[in-house]
């Protein structure tokens, strides 16, 4: 079911395909569903100033084509494609890192300098640029800087760069559509939380205490207008 | 700079549109009064698609939800504002480092807050009687209870009646079931004798009226709910006030400078700067209600020189004094048993489903007051920062940190959802020597003198933070986990957050029966000027180990009903 339809159904008080059906749906006046649907037709909400700043940043140049080339290779070494998921470059991670360097200018020198460090190392060892050397040669360099607890002092600066880059690649990738699918995150959509699935509880050494659960929302009645007695006990849960 | 007088005269002029100001607008409009609400930021409606961030994906923005100077909690957070605002500095006295978070928009900080809605208990109003520290309030729980009850029903808060002595029962909506990491927490807490109960958040798990929707579990209350299923002042107070019996005019992008007085020594209204044309205006009201936030209200009073050189309502000299924020200290850990999670949607509500109210007796401890524990964890939506440092978890598993390639990809998935974190939020004992005052040298871009802060901690707060850290370590240990980082030392204040950092600042215009030792009376009316009221957290005598919003609103309702009564009797 498409997200938009799910929202409509949910807000009307029932969840198709789920166990929850409202017995006394009380629709809001003014149509909340219409409002939310409309919201999906525009991007992330921005103030005019924020929109203008992002436009400017996107138009600004930072990394050169050569630098972007080196960056792309490193990104795909960090997260190559798998049979089921795209690579870092397919998830446009280099563009993300380029943008972040403009948005957070303290990143500019470390990123540019780190890429140059990698190229200097390629030149020293193999007499060519990082892009031009073989994959095996690239890995030789990367292996010297990829493990903080094993690094030797002469590679420490390279390690610091790679560490930072790894973090940025992971963030860029796992906040992309490709990455979120690969991770398996299935939230950020209207739904009804009704507890940990039974098979998950079974896998873990924890369980719901019946006394606790008795206090919790009965999702079948969530759309009923709440009623209390004088003591604050909910009469229709 | 010319002053243009606005011809309109209102029954009340309300400064600020957050929890306190919103509630005043609602009560006064329900009573059929004509009010002006003056807000320093733009109009905001959580359901406006132009500004909405709820249900957006990180990849819909090039910075993936990262920090910006306009939104210090990330660009998808719904509070325009932060620790520093362009053109509106604040300064520090001596070696203080007080942090002041200001939000400029309709509804203020209620658009992004944690919705943690805790009643103060009977002991919280009578702290001095309990232990000799600080001062008692001039009112008790029994005075506020009817307003908490009304508030629960009007705004909605989920929770459970537990019969605890200092965490009162109420009219709660049923809470959501705990998530997996919260079940681990419950088990660990019980093992250690730490009380744990369903959390209390103003989020609608069940319908309370026809105007507001029911929670659809997206976990994004900090982005302000487009279905109005969480409490934000705009959606739940200001808009309903506009539809009620009275008249509510919004003055957005207007920065109040001072309260203006008439010849009889009563407030005539306020002067403000319209940020859109840069000009000064005056607006008149029979009553002035200050709800600009504890520190902003103190600033307005101190700048109101019509009330005397020390400022308005300041015959006690206590405006700005007794400033205090909740104490805070946090810690996280890695829980191997939560590795390799089965994937399912556990977003839940926008906050914790369980928490621990204060469970110990301070007479047996080396600090005066308690704290509660907030819990976070789970398989949340990735955002800027995701994966950074995650490879470091390898060391807990006895394998090499760092790496790349398919192994790294597998590690990230294995560790996703295997972290837990705690925030302790406790009571800081109010002291006269923690304060904000006018900086004698500095003005903001509108020429208004700015605040200067002086803030320090006593052993009560430091020892409390030390206790929090010990508790967090024991909890993580009881969950079979590994604590992140080293135990904060004495030199690091035991991990205690800076003053102001928890964004619960209160106490700057405290209430009391004696005009010599308090700024306003128990109805939050200035002792010195009877037609000026304060309905933000300024009148708090003490903070309690509770978040302040629910009490701001209950007290604002109480004060606002008093205003209506006094206006009807023509006393003011």
Tab-separated table of N, CA and C in Angstrom, chain B residues 230-346:
chain	number	residue	atom	x	y	z
B	230	UNK	N	0.289	15.958	19.477
B	230	UNK	CA	1.130	16.242	20.634
B	230	UNK	C	0.849	17.683	21.065
B	231	UNK	N	1.338	18.025	22.242
B	231	UNK	CA	1.094	19.392	22.690
B	231	UNK	C	2.114	20.364	22.122
B	232	UNK	N	1.632	21.317	21.356
B	232	UNK	CA	2.398	22.511	21.018
B	232	UNK	C	1.478	23.673	21.329
B	233	UNK	N	2.014	24.763	21.761
B	233	UNK	CA	1.170	25.855	22.223
B	233	UNK	C	0.280	26.409	21.105
B	234	UNK	N	0.821	26.503	19.905
B	234	UNK	CA	0.028	27.019	18.787
B	234	UNK	C	-1.189	26.155	18.523
B	235	UNK	N	-0.923	24.864	18.275
B	235	UNK	CA	-2.016	23.979	17.862
B	235	UNK	C	-3.013	23.699	18.980
B	236	UNK	N	-2.562	23.709	20.225
B	236	UNK	CA	-3.438	23.278	21.320
B	236	UNK	C	-3.982	24.417	22.177
B	237	UNK	N	-3.388	25.606	22.084
B	237	UNK	CA	-3.882	26.713	22.915
B	237	UNK	C	-4.207	27.956	22.088
B	238	UNK	N	-3.249	28.424	21.300
B	238	UNK	CA	-3.458	29.690	20.578
B	238	UNK	C	-4.578	29.560	19.535
B	239	UNK	N	-4.518	28.512	18.712
B	239	UNK	CA	-5.558	28.381	17.681
B	239	UNK	C	-6.938	28.162	18.303
B	240	UNK	N	-7.062	27.258	19.280
B	240	UNK	CA	-8.371	27.144	19.947
B	240	UNK	C	-8.804	28.459	20.605
B	241	UNK	N	-7.865	29.222	21.143
B	241	UNK	CA	-8.224	30.514	21.752
B	241	UNK	C	-8.812	31.451	20.699
B	242	UNK	N	-8.243	31.375	19.490
B	242	UNK	CA	-8.751	32.248	18.420
B	242	UNK	C	-10.167	31.887	18.013
B	243	UNK	N	-10.516	30.621	18.193
B	243	UNK	CA	-11.869	30.174	17.831
B	243	UNK	C	-12.840	30.299	19.002
B	244	UNK	N	-12.339	30.716	20.152
B	244	UNK	CA	-13.185	30.755	21.343
B	244	UNK	C	-13.995	32.057	21.424
B	245	UNK	N	-14.457	32.402	22.619
B	245	UNK	CA	-15.419	33.510	22.786
B	245	UNK	C	-14.836	34.896	22.594
B	246	UNK	N	-13.563	35.038	22.895
B	246	UNK	CA	-12.976	36.379	22.857
B	246	UNK	C	-12.363	36.694	21.510
B	247	UNK	N	-11.409	37.632	21.559
B	247	UNK	CA	-10.708	38.003	20.337
B	247	UNK	C	-9.211	37.881	20.628
B	248	UNK	N	-8.496	37.179	19.753
B	248	UNK	CA	-7.057	37.013	19.951
B	248	UNK	C	-6.336	37.536	18.714
B	249	UNK	N	-5.608	38.613	18.870
B	249	UNK	CA	-4.821	39.152	17.756
B	249	UNK	C	-3.362	38.760	17.953
B	250	UNK	N	-2.768	38.198	16.910
B	250	UNK	CA	-1.360	37.808	16.993
B	250	UNK	C	-0.484	38.904	16.409
B	251	UNK	N	0.541	39.278	17.156
B	251	UNK	CA	1.547	40.218	16.658
B	251	UNK	C	2.848	39.444	16.516
B	252	UNK	N	3.101	38.919	15.315
B	252	UNK	CA	4.303	38.128	15.099
B	252	UNK	C	5.483	39.007	14.718
B	253	UNK	N	6.681	38.465	14.929
B	253	UNK	CA	7.924	39.192	14.614
B	253	UNK	C	8.014	40.520	15.347
B	254	UNK	N	7.481	40.541	16.552
B	254	UNK	CA	7.520	41.771	17.350
B	254	UNK	C	8.281	41.507	18.655
B	255	UNK	N	9.300	42.304	18.858
B	255	UNK	CA	10.210	42.104	19.984
B	255	UNK	C	9.890	43.127	21.072
B	256	UNK	N	9.398	42.642	22.206
B	256	UNK	CA	9.012	43.575	23.268
B	256	UNK	C	10.253	44.123	23.966
B	257	UNK	N	10.241	45.439	24.174
B	257	UNK	CA	11.372	46.084	24.829
B	257	UNK	C	11.102	46.304	26.309
B	258	UNK	N	9.939	46.888	26.603
B	258	UNK	CA	9.658	47.182	28.010
B	258	UNK	C	8.161	47.344	28.273
B	259	UNK	N	7.828	47.314	29.555
B	259	UNK	CA	6.466	47.602	29.980
B	259	UNK	C	6.370	49.111	30.182
B	260	UNK	N	5.311	49.693	29.653
B	260	UNK	CA	5.137	51.148	29.742
B	260	UNK	C	4.105	51.462	30.822
B	261	UNK	N	4.385	52.487	31.631
B	261	UNK	CA	3.534	52.789	32.774
B	261	UNK	C	2.733	54.077	32.552
B	262	UNK	N	1.615	54.207	33.260
B	262	UNK	CA	0.894	55.478	33.237
B	262	UNK	C	1.237	56.280	34.503
B	263	UNK	N	0.619	57.454	34.606
B	263	UNK	CA	0.976	58.359	35.715
B	263	UNK	C	0.565	57.808	37.076
B	264	UNK	N	-0.427	56.936	37.058
B	264	UNK	CA	-0.916	56.380	38.331
B	264	UNK	C	-0.052	55.209	38.816
B	265	UNK	N	1.002	54.908	38.054
B	265	UNK	CA	1.886	53.816	38.478
B	265	UNK	C	1.383	52.442	38.090
B	266	UNK	N	0.456	52.431	37.143
B	266	UNK	CA	-0.005	51.136	36.631
B	266	UNK	C	0.566	50.928	35.231
B	267	UNK	N	0.629	49.669	34.826
B	267	UNK	CA	1.107	49.387	33.472
B	267	UNK	C	0.049	49.842	32.473
B	268	UNK	N	0.533	50.493	31.414
B	268	UNK	CA	-0.372	50.978	30.363
B	268	UNK	C	-0.324	50.021	29.162
B	269	UNK	N	0.775	49.336	29.036
B	269	UNK	CA	0.942	48.442	27.897
B	269	UNK	C	2.408	48.119	27.745
B	270	UNK	N	2.817	47.745	26.528
B	270	UNK	CA	4.236	47.468	26.293
B	270	UNK	C	4.679	48.192	25.032
B	271	UNK	N	5.970	48.451	24.961
B	271	UNK	CA	6.521	48.962	23.710
B	271	UNK	C	7.287	47.823	23.051
B	272	UNK	N	7.222	47.799	21.733
B	272	UNK	CA	7.896	46.713	21.021
B	272	UNK	C	8.460	47.217	19.704
B	273	UNK	N	9.372	46.436	19.163
B	273	UNK	CA	9.943	46.747	17.864
B	273	UNK	C	9.393	45.752	16.856
B	274	UNK	N	8.803	46.244	15.818
B	274	UNK	CA	8.348	45.377	14.742
B	274	UNK	C	9.558	45.039	13.878
B	275	UNK	N	9.946	43.764	13.885
B	275	UNK	CA	11.171	43.379	13.172
B	275	UNK	C	11.041	43.594	11.670
B	276	UNK	N	9.818	43.669	11.170
B	276	UNK	CA	9.654	43.804	9.720
B	276	UNK	C	9.939	45.221	9.236
B	277	UNK	N	9.581	46.234	10.039
B	277	UNK	CA	9.894	47.610	9.595
B	277	UNK	C	10.910	48.301	10.506
B	278	UNK	N	11.329	47.602	11.576
B	278	UNK	CA	12.367	48.144	12.454
B	278	UNK	C	11.900	49.292	13.333
B	279	UNK	N	10.609	49.563	13.340
B	279	UNK	CA	10.110	50.707	14.117
B	279	UNK	C	9.530	50.284	15.468
B	280	UNK	N	9.471	51.258	16.353
B	280	UNK	CA	8.922	51.007	17.690
B	280	UNK	C	7.433	51.322	17.731
B	281	UNK	N	6.713	50.543	18.487
B	281	UNK	CA	5.281	50.747	18.654
B	281	UNK	C	4.914	50.554	20.116
B	282	UNK	N	3.745	51.064	20.452
B	282	UNK	CA	3.225	50.772	21.779
B	282	UNK	C	1.864	50.116	21.630
B	283	UNK	N	1.588	49.207	22.503
B	283	UNK	CA	0.283	48.561	22.477
B	283	UNK	C	-0.256	48.595	23.905
B	284	UNK	N	-1.560	48.840	24.014
B	284	UNK	CA	-2.098	49.064	25.355
B	284	UNK	C	-3.010	47.945	25.825
B	285	UNK	N	-2.997	47.732	27.120
B	285	UNK	CA	-3.869	46.720	27.700
B	285	UNK	C	-4.187	47.058	29.142
B	286	UNK	N	-5.352	46.576	29.593
B	286	UNK	CA	-5.684	46.780	31.001
B	286	UNK	C	-4.749	45.953	31.880
B	287	UNK	N	-4.318	44.843	31.338
B	287	UNK	CA	-3.389	43.963	32.057
B	287	UNK	C	-2.240	43.612	31.123
B	288	UNK	N	-1.053	43.535	31.683
B	288	UNK	CA	0.092	43.035	30.919
B	288	UNK	C	0.485	41.684	31.509
B	289	UNK	N	0.553	40.691	30.635
B	289	UNK	CA	0.942	39.344	31.077
B	289	UNK	C	2.281	39.014	30.423
B	290	UNK	N	3.287	38.826	31.242
B	290	UNK	CA	4.607	38.507	30.719
B	290	UNK	C	4.800	36.989	30.731
B	291	UNK	N	5.075	36.438	29.558
B	291	UNK	CA	5.270	34.986	29.422
B	291	UNK	C	6.320	34.749	28.347
B	292	UNK	N	7.384	35.501	28.455
B	292	UNK	CA	8.404	35.507	27.398
B	292	UNK	C	9.486	34.463	27.649
B	293	UNK	N	9.376	33.708	28.697
B	293	UNK	CA	10.316	32.727	29.272
B	293	UNK	C	11.015	33.398	30.450
B	294	UNK	N	11.426	32.591	31.417
B	294	UNK	CA	11.897	33.133	32.698
B	294	UNK	C	12.935	34.244	32.515
B	295	UNK	N	13.912	34.007	31.675
B	295	UNK	CA	14.983	35.012	31.553
B	295	UNK	C	14.552	36.203	30.709
B	296	UNK	N	13.808	35.953	29.631
B	296	UNK	CA	13.355	37.080	28.803
B	296	UNK	C	12.408	37.988	29.576
B	297	UNK	N	11.557	37.397	30.404
B	297	UNK	CA	10.651	38.207	31.213
B	297	UNK	C	11.444	39.051	32.219
B	298	UNK	N	12.441	38.434	32.841
B	298	UNK	CA	13.281	39.203	33.776
B	298	UNK	C	13.947	40.362	33.029
B	299	UNK	N	14.388	40.098	31.833
B	299	UNK	CA	15.044	41.140	31.035
B	299	UNK	C	14.082	42.292	30.747
B	300	UNK	N	12.861	41.963	30.365
B	300	UNK	CA	11.874	43.023	30.089
B	300	UNK	C	11.624	43.850	31.343
B	301	UNK	N	11.462	43.182	32.480
B	301	UNK	CA	11.227	43.917	33.731
B	301	UNK	C	12.410	44.820	34.060
B	302	UNK	N	13.614	44.276	33.950
B	302	UNK	CA	14.799	45.071	34.291
B	302	UNK	C	14.978	46.252	33.341
B	303	UNK	N	14.505	46.089	32.114
B	303	UNK	CA	14.604	47.176	31.134
B	303	UNK	C	13.460	48.176	31.224
B	304	UNK	N	12.455	47.884	32.051
B	304	UNK	CA	11.283	48.766	32.141
B	304	UNK	C	11.551	49.853	33.173
B	305	UNK	N	12.234	50.904	32.737
B	305	UNK	CA	12.700	51.925	33.682
B	305	UNK	C	11.582	52.872	34.124
B	306	UNK	N	10.408	52.805	33.458
B	306	UNK	CA	9.250	53.546	33.973
B	306	UNK	C	8.922	53.091	35.391
B	307	UNK	N	9.320	51.860	35.697
B	307	UNK	CA	9.010	51.295	37.017
B	307	UNK	C	10.077	51.615	38.047
B	308	UNK	N	11.041	52.468	37.709
B	308	UNK	CA	12.126	52.800	38.643
B	308	UNK	C	13.457	52.367	38.047
B	309	UNK	N	14.545	52.903	38.607
B	309	UNK	CA	15.847	52.655	37.998
B	309	UNK	C	16.264	51.192	38.097
B	310	UNK	N	15.718	50.479	39.090
B	310	UNK	CA	16.064	49.056	39.226
B	310	UNK	C	15.204	48.179	38.325
B	311	UNK	N	14.275	48.815	37.635
B	311	UNK	CA	13.366	48.048	36.782
B	311	UNK	C	12.015	47.870	37.441
B	312	UNK	N	11.097	47.339	36.663
B	312	UNK	CA	9.725	47.193	37.127
B	312	UNK	C	9.568	45.981	38.053
B	313	UNK	N	8.823	46.164	39.123
B	313	UNK	CA	8.511	45.039	40.003
B	313	UNK	C	9.699	44.556	40.797
B	314	UNK	N	10.713	45.422	40.889
B	314	UNK	CA	11.981	44.961	41.460
B	314	UNK	C	12.314	45.622	42.788
B	315	UNK	N	11.301	45.994	43.568
B	315	UNK	CA	11.591	46.623	44.865
B	315	UNK	C	12.325	45.657	45.796
B	316	UNK	N	12.147	44.372	45.561
B	316	UNK	CA	12.867	43.368	46.366
B	316	UNK	C	14.304	43.196	45.893
B	317	UNK	N	14.607	43.693	44.690
B	317	UNK	CA	15.932	43.468	44.114
B	317	UNK	C	16.132	42.041	43.641
B	318	UNK	N	15.038	41.284	43.534
B	318	UNK	CA	15.197	39.851	43.236
B	318	UNK	C	14.863	39.464	41.791
B	319	UNK	N	14.506	40.446	40.958
B	319	UNK	CA	14.244	40.090	39.558
B	319	UNK	C	15.545	39.571	38.935
B	320	UNK	N	15.479	38.383	38.380
B	320	UNK	CA	16.660	37.745	37.779
B	320	UNK	C	17.381	36.802	38.716
B	321	UNK	N	17.143	36.976	40.032
B	321	UNK	CA	17.825	36.125	41.018
B	321	UNK	C	17.122	34.752	41.123
B	322	UNK	N	17.777	33.831	41.794
B	322	UNK	CA	17.253	32.476	41.997
B	322	UNK	C	17.041	31.726	40.678
B	323	UNK	N	17.764	32.158	39.651
B	323	UNK	CA	17.710	31.446	38.379
B	323	UNK	C	18.209	30.021	38.594
B	324	UNK	N	17.467	29.041	38.126
B	324	UNK	CA	18.000	27.674	38.121
B	324	UNK	C	17.380	26.850	37.015
B	325	UNK	N	18.164	25.882	36.586
B	325	UNK	CA	17.800	24.970	35.503
B	325	UNK	C	17.834	23.564	36.092
B	326	UNK	N	17.122	22.627	35.494
B	326	UNK	CA	17.272	21.231	35.925
B	326	UNK	C	18.740	20.845	35.803
B	327	UNK	N	19.200	19.994	36.719
B	327	UNK	CA	20.518	19.400	36.522
B	327	UNK	C	20.380	18.328	35.448
B	328	UNK	N	21.478	18.045	34.794
B	328	UNK	CA	21.443	16.991	33.787
B	328	UNK	C	22.774	16.292	33.692
B	329	UNK	N	22.729	15.013	33.476
B	329	UNK	CA	23.944	14.266	33.198
B	329	UNK	C	23.518	13.035	32.411
B	330	UNK	N	24.312	12.648	31.445
B	330	UNK	CA	23.909	11.539	30.582
B	330	UNK	C	25.014	10.530	30.389
B	331	UNK	N	24.621	9.361	29.967
B	331	UNK	CA	25.601	8.297	29.708
B	331	UNK	C	24.969	7.294	28.769
B	332	UNK	N	25.786	6.685	27.959
B	332	UNK	CA	25.274	5.676	27.040
B	332	UNK	C	26.030	4.384	27.182
B	333	UNK	N	25.495	3.344	26.569
B	333	UNK	CA	26.167	2.051	26.619
B	333	UNK	C	25.770	1.178	25.451
B	334	UNK	N	26.558	0.146	25.271
B	334	UNK	CA	26.353	-0.801	24.191
B	334	UNK	C	25.902	-2.122	24.808
B	335	UNK	N	24.799	-2.671	24.295
B	335	UNK	CA	24.206	-3.868	24.891
B	335	UNK	C	24.314	-5.027	23.885
B	336	UNK	N	25.286	-5.913	24.066
B	336	UNK	CA	25.465	-7.007	23.099
B	336	UNK	C	24.201	-7.834	22.864
B	337	UNK	N	23.383	-8.012	23.902
B	337	UNK	CA	22.168	-8.816	23.728
B	337	UNK	C	21.202	-8.185	22.725
B	338	UNK	N	21.396	-6.899	22.443
B	338	UNK	CA	20.518	-6.225	21.492
B	338	UNK	C	21.143	-6.149	20.089
B	339	UNK	N	22.210	-6.920	19.873
B	339	UNK	CA	22.804	-6.954	18.531
B	339	UNK	C	21.953	-7.826	17.611
B	340	UNK	N	22.203	-7.672	16.315
B	340	UNK	CA	21.526	-8.500	15.298
B	340	UNK	C	20.016	-8.459	15.454
B	341	UNK	N	19.497	-7.258	15.536
B	341	UNK	CA	18.060	-7.093	15.759
B	341	UNK	C	17.239	-7.586	14.573
B	342	UNK	N	16.109	-8.187	14.883
B	342	UNK	CA	15.099	-8.420	13.853
B	342	UNK	C	14.473	-7.077	13.535
B	343	UNK	N	14.267	-6.784	12.269
B	343	UNK	CA	13.790	-5.452	11.905
B	343	UNK	C	12.267	-5.390	11.939
B	344	UNK	N	11.785	-4.393	12.626
B	344	UNK	CA	10.348	-4.089	12.609
B	344	UNK	C	10.223	-2.630	13.006
B	345	UNK	N	9.076	-2.064	12.811
B	345	UNK	CA	8.885	-0.642	13.103
B	345	UNK	C	8.653	-0.450	14.595
B	346	UNK	N	9.650	0.101	15.275
B	346	UNK	CA	9.479	0.374	16.713
B	346	UNK	C	9.627	1.864	16.989
